[in-house]
Amino acid sequence: MLAYFGPQGTFTEQAARSLAGAEDLVPFDTVPAALAATRSGAADAACVPVENSVEGAVPATMDALAEDGPLVAVAEAVLPVRFSVLVRPGGTEPKTVASHPHALAQVRRWLAEHLPSADVVATTSTAAAARSVLAGEFDAAVSAPVAVRHYPLEVLATDVADVRDAKTRFLLLRRPGPLPAPTGQDRTSVVVTAVDRVGALSELLAELALRRINLTRIESRPTKGRLGEYRFYVDLDGHVAEPRVADALAALRRHSPDTRFLGSYPKAEAGGAQTGNEGFVAAAEWVASVREGRGA
Ligand SMILES: O=C(O)C(=O)C[C@]1(C(=O)O)C=C[C@@H](O)C=C1
């Protein structure tokens, strides 16, 4: 069973469908609930949103990945995000409009222009907003276009997005187990806590630069312990099966003993700067030959 951030009709459901094998898809109303089902073994995997090109990281996902039992990403999907505004059939001018905070942030200008006097209300997801509109709690929902297939609502507007070509990235997470094989176009995700001293973060990043590893994303979240103490979520090009990535992860772990591996998985969109491993493999072989008295 694959748990996804639902209910039915979310963008996450679409991502889950694109990533699922033969598993049944089961919706959970929150990201932590979908992840908890996977940790407990009730679900084999979870599909959750991780970042959006307009609104940035999804904090519920980031915190849950660092805080509770370990889960590891095995695949990702990137979806284009454009919304439909859904209303009850025959409804009047909406006085309230509801959606997930990430969705609301992506349509702020559209709402100011088209529904300027409507109160804006946050719901747990875009599909939960559609469900609430159907139940009569709110008048309009900013939803994924597919939501109208699940909830008998009317489409007030389509293609709603302040920023053209917005995208959201989703992860498929499992309990730690065998890793996906390297493809040559992979991403590795880790979370590291930097100690509070001069140069701590630059030392962590230098471990990547020294090994010619391309950093694709760095995001910080408070540890929720001491004020000013942060976790850094680092995405980099490459797979932990590659010696230079393995070596860099070992170095990060030396700096920060609570470094957590969040997965090595194929990138949904090719690109970035994957450095060749040849030089690293050849150098490691030379060192082995020196240690074994075969070379100098
Ligand atoms: O509520 C949904 O439909 C989701 O899948 C969540 C989510 C998000 O968290 O970013 C996914 C894509 C959109 O950017 C808006 C909301």
Short mmCIF file of C-alpha atoms and ligand atoms in Angstrom, two decimals:
data_model
loop_
_atom_site.label_atom_id
_atom_site.label_comp_id
_atom_site.label_asym_id
_atom_site.label_seq_id
_atom_site.Cartn_x
_atom_site.Cartn_y
_atom_site.Cartn_z
CA MET A 1 0.00 0.00 0.00
CA LEU A 2 1.23 3.47 -0.89
CA ALA A 3 0.16 6.27 1.47
CA TYR A 4 -0.19 9.73 -0.08
CA PHE A 5 -1.01 13.21 1.13
CA GLY A 6 -4.68 13.41 0.27
CA PRO A 7 -7.64 13.29 0.27
CA GLN A 8 -8.33 12.16 -3.31
CA GLY A 9 -7.69 14.83 -5.92
CA THR A 10 -4.47 16.42 -4.58
CA PHE A 11 -1.44 17.11 -6.74
CA THR A 12 0.30 14.58 -4.51
CA GLU A 13 -2.13 11.88 -5.66
CA GLN A 14 -1.10 12.58 -9.26
CA ALA A 15 2.56 12.34 -8.29
CA ALA A 16 1.88 9.10 -6.39
CA ARG A 17 0.18 7.61 -9.47
CA SER A 18 3.20 8.45 -11.58
CA LEU A 19 5.56 6.79 -9.06
CA ALA A 20 3.50 3.81 -7.86
CA GLY A 21 4.15 0.28 -9.01
CA ALA A 22 1.42 -2.24 -8.34
CA GLU A 23 0.63 -0.79 -4.91
CA ASP A 24 -2.84 0.41 -3.93
CA LEU A 25 -3.00 4.13 -3.18
CA VAL A 26 -4.47 5.21 0.14
CA PRO A 27 -5.00 8.91 1.04
CA PHE A 28 -4.00 10.40 4.42
CA ASP A 29 -5.15 13.88 5.44
CA THR A 30 -1.72 15.16 6.51
CA VAL A 31 1.91 14.64 5.51
CA PRO A 32 2.93 13.39 9.00
CA ALA A 33 0.08 10.85 8.93
CA ALA A 34 1.21 9.43 5.56
CA LEU A 35 4.80 9.21 6.82
CA ALA A 36 3.76 7.66 10.15
CA ALA A 37 1.84 4.92 8.30
CA THR A 38 5.02 4.11 6.39
CA ARG A 39 7.20 4.09 9.50
CA SER A 40 4.83 1.75 11.30
CA GLY A 41 4.69 -0.68 8.36
CA ALA A 42 0.97 -0.03 7.72
CA ALA A 43 2.07 1.37 4.33
CA ASP A 44 5.00 0.27 2.14
CA ALA A 45 5.77 3.78 0.94
CA ALA A 46 4.58 7.38 1.19
CA CYS A 47 4.33 10.09 -1.44
CA VAL A 48 4.56 13.67 -0.12
CA PRO A 49 5.36 17.14 -1.53
CA VAL A 50 8.81 18.49 -0.66
CA GLU A 51 9.32 21.79 -2.51
CA ASN A 52 7.58 24.18 -4.84
CA SER A 53 9.34 26.51 -7.29
CA VAL A 54 7.32 29.52 -6.07
CA GLU A 55 6.72 28.97 -2.35
CA GLY A 56 9.76 26.87 -1.48
CA ALA A 57 10.01 23.98 0.98
CA VAL A 58 7.04 22.20 2.52
CA PRO A 59 7.84 22.55 6.25
CA ALA A 60 5.65 19.60 7.35
CA THR A 61 7.68 17.28 5.13
CA MET A 62 11.06 18.72 6.10
CA ASP A 63 10.41 18.47 9.85
CA ALA A 64 8.94 14.97 9.69
CA LEU A 65 11.93 13.68 7.71
CA ALA A 66 14.44 14.93 10.28
CA GLU A 67 12.57 14.28 13.49
CA ASP A 68 10.90 10.89 13.56
CA GLY A 69 12.09 7.39 12.61
CA PRO A 70 14.21 7.38 9.43
CA LEU A 71 12.65 7.20 5.98
CA VAL A 72 14.60 7.24 2.74
CA ALA A 73 13.58 8.70 -0.64
CA VAL A 74 13.73 6.16 -3.47
CA ALA A 75 12.19 8.27 -6.26
CA GLU A 76 10.98 11.78 -7.01
CA ALA A 77 8.44 13.34 -9.36
CA VAL A 78 8.10 16.93 -10.55
CA LEU A 79 4.66 18.16 -11.61
CA PRO A 80 3.63 21.41 -13.26
CA VAL A 81 1.27 23.28 -10.94
CA ARG A 82 -1.71 25.27 -12.21
CA PHE A 83 -4.92 25.50 -10.26
CA SER A 84 -8.64 25.43 -10.91
CA VAL A 85 -11.02 27.43 -8.75
CA LEU A 86 -14.00 25.25 -7.85
CA VAL A 87 -17.41 26.35 -6.54
CA ARG A 88 -20.74 24.68 -5.78
CA PRO A 89 -22.97 24.50 -8.86
CA GLY A 90 -25.20 27.56 -9.05
CA GLY A 91 -23.36 29.27 -6.18
CA THR A 92 -23.22 33.05 -5.79
CA GLU A 93 -20.10 35.27 -5.71
CA PRO A 94 -17.66 33.47 -3.31
CA LYS A 95 -17.26 35.14 0.08
CA THR A 96 -14.65 32.63 1.26
CA VAL A 97 -11.90 30.88 -0.70
CA ALA A 98 -9.94 27.97 0.76
CA SER A 99 -6.79 26.00 -0.06
CA HIS A 100 -3.47 24.66 1.16
CA PRO A 101 -1.17 27.56 2.22
CA HIS A 102 1.31 26.67 -0.55
CA ALA A 103 -1.45 26.88 -3.13
CA LEU A 104 -2.79 30.18 -1.75
CA ALA A 105 0.69 31.66 -1.94
CA GLN A 106 0.84 30.75 -5.64
CA VAL A 107 -2.43 32.53 -6.54
CA ARG A 108 -2.26 35.64 -4.32
CA ARG A 109 -2.30 38.10 -7.23
CA TRP A 110 -5.10 36.21 -9.01
CA LEU A 111 -7.25 36.28 -5.87
CA ALA A 112 -6.61 40.01 -5.32
CA GLU A 113 -7.72 40.67 -8.88
CA HIS A 114 -10.66 38.27 -9.26
CA LEU A 115 -12.03 37.69 -5.75
CA PRO A 116 -10.80 40.80 -3.89
CA SER A 117 -13.41 40.73 -1.14
CA ALA A 118 -13.31 36.98 -0.41
CA ASP A 119 -11.81 35.85 2.91
CA VAL A 120 -8.91 33.48 2.36
CA VAL A 121 -8.85 30.34 4.54
CA ALA A 122 -6.10 27.71 4.90
CA THR A 123 -7.03 24.02 4.66
CA THR A 124 -4.88 20.90 5.06
CA SER A 125 -4.64 20.37 1.27
CA THR A 126 -6.08 21.63 -2.03
CA ALA A 127 -8.44 18.64 -2.18
CA ALA A 128 -9.53 19.12 1.44
CA ALA A 129 -10.59 22.63 0.32
CA ALA A 130 -12.73 21.14 -2.49
CA ARG A 131 -14.25 18.67 0.00
CA SER A 132 -15.11 21.57 2.35
CA VAL A 133 -16.69 23.59 -0.46
CA LEU A 134 -18.87 20.59 -1.29
CA ALA A 135 -19.84 20.36 2.38
CA GLY A 136 -20.84 24.06 2.31
CA GLU A 137 -18.09 25.21 4.71
CA PHE A 138 -16.44 27.57 2.20
CA ASP A 139 -17.54 28.99 -1.14
CA ALA A 140 -14.52 28.39 -3.41
CA ALA A 141 -11.51 26.06 -3.45
CA VAL A 142 -8.16 26.57 -5.16
CA SER A 143 -7.54 22.99 -6.23
CA ALA A 144 -5.68 20.73 -8.60
CA PRO A 145 -7.60 20.52 -11.91
CA VAL A 146 -8.19 16.76 -11.29
CA ALA A 147 -10.15 17.52 -8.09
CA VAL A 148 -13.30 18.21 -10.12
CA ARG A 149 -13.36 14.49 -11.05
CA HIS A 150 -13.71 13.58 -7.37
CA TYR A 151 -15.97 16.35 -6.08
CA PRO A 152 -19.10 17.39 -8.03
CA LEU A 153 -18.22 21.08 -8.20
CA GLU A 154 -18.24 23.68 -10.95
CA VAL A 155 -15.10 25.20 -12.43
CA LEU A 156 -15.08 28.98 -11.93
CA ALA A 157 -11.61 29.41 -13.46
CA THR A 158 -8.82 27.23 -14.83
CA ASP A 159 -5.10 27.75 -15.43
CA VAL A 160 -4.87 29.92 -12.35
CA ALA A 161 -1.27 30.67 -11.38
CA ASP A 162 0.57 33.92 -10.61
CA VAL A 163 3.80 32.40 -11.91
CA ARG A 164 3.77 30.49 -15.20
CA ASP A 165 5.58 27.13 -15.21
CA ALA A 166 5.43 26.68 -11.43
CA LYS A 167 6.45 23.18 -10.37
CA THR A 168 6.28 21.06 -7.23
CA ARG A 169 8.68 18.22 -6.40
CA PHE A 170 7.38 15.12 -4.60
CA LEU A 171 9.28 12.28 -2.92
CA LEU A 172 8.46 8.61 -2.67
CA LEU A 173 9.77 7.46 0.72
CA ARG A 174 10.29 3.99 2.19
CA ARG A 175 11.74 2.55 5.37
CA PRO A 176 15.54 2.14 4.99
CA GLY A 177 16.33 -0.81 2.69
CA PRO A 178 18.10 -1.53 -0.60
CA LEU A 179 18.89 1.68 -2.48
CA PRO A 180 17.85 2.37 -6.07
CA ALA A 181 20.72 1.58 -8.47
CA PRO A 182 22.74 4.60 -9.64
CA THR A 183 21.63 5.95 -13.04
CA GLY A 184 24.26 8.66 -13.62
CA GLN A 185 21.55 11.32 -13.06
CA ASP A 186 20.91 10.97 -9.35
CA ARG A 187 20.27 13.19 -6.37
CA THR A 188 21.36 12.52 -2.78
CA SER A 189 19.59 14.19 0.14
CA VAL A 190 20.96 14.55 3.67
CA VAL A 191 20.14 16.57 6.75
CA VAL A 192 22.99 17.93 8.84
CA THR A 193 23.04 19.98 12.05
CA ALA A 194 25.74 22.63 11.98
CA VAL A 195 27.35 23.38 15.32
CA ASP A 196 27.26 27.00 16.48
CA ARG A 197 30.76 28.27 15.69
CA VAL A 198 32.55 30.39 13.13
CA GLY A 199 32.78 28.74 9.72
CA ALA A 200 30.78 25.60 10.61
CA LEU A 201 28.49 25.78 7.58
CA SER A 202 31.25 26.76 5.17
CA GLU A 203 33.28 23.73 6.38
CA LEU A 204 30.35 21.43 5.58
CA LEU A 205 29.95 22.94 2.12
CA ALA A 206 33.71 22.81 1.51
CA GLU A 207 33.54 19.00 1.92
CA LEU A 208 31.31 18.96 -1.17
CA ALA A 209 33.27 21.50 -3.19
CA LEU A 210 36.57 19.68 -2.50
CA ARG A 211 35.11 16.57 -4.09
CA ARG A 212 33.61 18.53 -7.00
CA ILE A 213 30.09 17.69 -5.86
CA ASN A 214 27.36 20.03 -7.10
CA LEU A 215 25.04 21.31 -4.37
CA THR A 216 21.53 21.66 -5.83
CA ARG A 217 19.67 22.90 -2.78
CA ILE A 218 20.26 23.94 0.81
CA GLU A 219 17.41 24.70 3.15
CA SER A 220 17.44 25.44 6.87
CA ARG A 221 14.88 24.69 9.57
CA PRO A 222 15.21 25.34 13.30
CA THR A 223 15.97 22.23 15.38
CA LYS A 224 13.23 23.48 17.76
CA GLY A 225 15.74 23.04 20.58
CA ARG A 226 17.93 26.07 21.23
CA LEU A 227 17.14 29.40 19.55
CA GLY A 228 19.57 29.84 16.66
CA GLU A 229 20.30 26.12 16.20
CA TYR A 230 19.48 24.98 12.67
CA ARG A 231 19.34 21.85 10.58
CA PHE A 232 20.53 22.11 7.01
CA TYR A 233 18.84 20.03 4.33
CA VAL A 234 21.31 19.46 1.55
CA ASP A 235 20.57 18.05 -1.91
CA LEU A 236 23.53 17.22 -4.10
CA ASP A 237 24.18 15.70 -7.50
CA GLY A 238 25.33 12.07 -7.36
CA HIS A 239 24.59 8.73 -5.66
CA VAL A 240 26.03 7.40 -2.40
CA ALA A 241 27.25 4.36 -4.38
CA GLU A 242 29.80 6.73 -5.99
CA PRO A 243 33.06 6.88 -3.98
CA ARG A 244 33.30 10.70 -3.89
CA VAL A 245 29.70 11.03 -2.62
CA ALA A 246 30.24 8.28 -0.02
CA ASP A 247 33.45 10.06 1.04
CA ALA A 248 31.66 13.42 1.31
CA LEU A 249 28.86 11.89 3.40
CA ALA A 250 31.44 10.35 5.74
CA ALA A 251 33.04 13.80 6.10
CA LEU A 252 29.66 15.43 6.87
CA ARG A 253 29.02 12.76 9.48
CA ARG A 254 32.39 13.50 11.11
CA HIS A 255 31.38 17.16 11.38
CA SER A 256 27.86 16.36 12.55
CA PRO A 257 27.27 12.96 14.20
CA ASP A 258 23.51 13.29 13.77
CA THR A 259 23.76 13.61 9.97
CA ARG A 260 20.84 11.71 8.50
CA PHE A 261 20.75 10.12 5.04
CA LEU A 262 17.50 10.92 3.23
CA GLY A 263 18.15 8.93 0.06
CA SER A 264 19.95 8.61 -3.30
CA TYR A 265 17.44 8.42 -6.15
CA PRO A 266 17.11 9.21 -9.85
CA LYS A 267 16.37 12.85 -10.65
CA ALA A 268 13.00 13.50 -12.25
CA GLU A 269 14.53 16.09 -14.57
CA ALA A 270 17.97 15.57 -16.05
CA GLY A 271 20.51 18.35 -15.64
CA GLY A 272 22.94 19.69 -13.10
CA ALA A 273 26.60 18.99 -12.95
CA GLN A 274 27.31 15.32 -12.32
CA THR A 275 31.06 15.05 -12.02
CA GLY A 276 32.71 11.95 -13.43
CA ASN A 277 33.95 9.40 -10.91
CA GLU A 278 36.92 8.21 -12.95
CA GLY A 279 39.50 10.43 -11.23
CA PHE A 280 38.25 9.39 -7.77
CA VAL A 281 38.27 5.68 -8.60
CA ALA A 282 41.75 5.88 -10.17
CA ALA A 283 43.12 7.80 -7.17
CA ALA A 284 41.61 5.27 -4.71
CA GLU A 285 43.19 2.43 -6.68
CA TRP A 286 46.57 4.17 -6.57
CA VAL A 287 46.31 4.57 -2.76
CA ALA A 288 45.34 0.87 -2.45
CA SER A 289 48.37 -0.11 -4.52
CA VAL A 290 50.66 2.01 -2.31
CA ARG A 291 49.21 0.47 0.88
CA GLU A 292 49.64 -3.02 -0.47
CA GLY A 293 53.24 -2.39 -1.60
CA ARG A 294 52.31 -2.78 -5.28
CA GLY A 295 52.87 0.84 -6.29
CA ALA A 296 54.48 4.10 -5.33
O1 LIG B 1 -2.64 20.05 -1.58
C1 LIG B 1 -2.20 19.46 -2.58
O2 LIG B 1 -2.85 19.23 -3.60
C2 LIG B 1 -0.82 19.02 -2.54
O3 LIG B 1 -0.51 18.03 -3.15
C3 LIG B 1 0.18 19.83 -1.74
C4 LIG B 1 0.83 20.97 -2.48
C5 LIG B 1 2.07 21.50 -1.68
O4 LIG B 1 2.26 21.18 -0.54
O5 LIG B 1 2.85 22.29 -2.29
C6 LIG B 1 1.34 20.45 -3.75
C7 LIG B 1 1.38 21.18 -4.87
C8 LIG B 1 0.93 22.58 -4.91
O6 LIG B 1 2.10 23.37 -4.90
C9 LIG B 1 0.07 22.93 -3.75
C10 LIG B 1 -0.06 22.11 -2.66
#
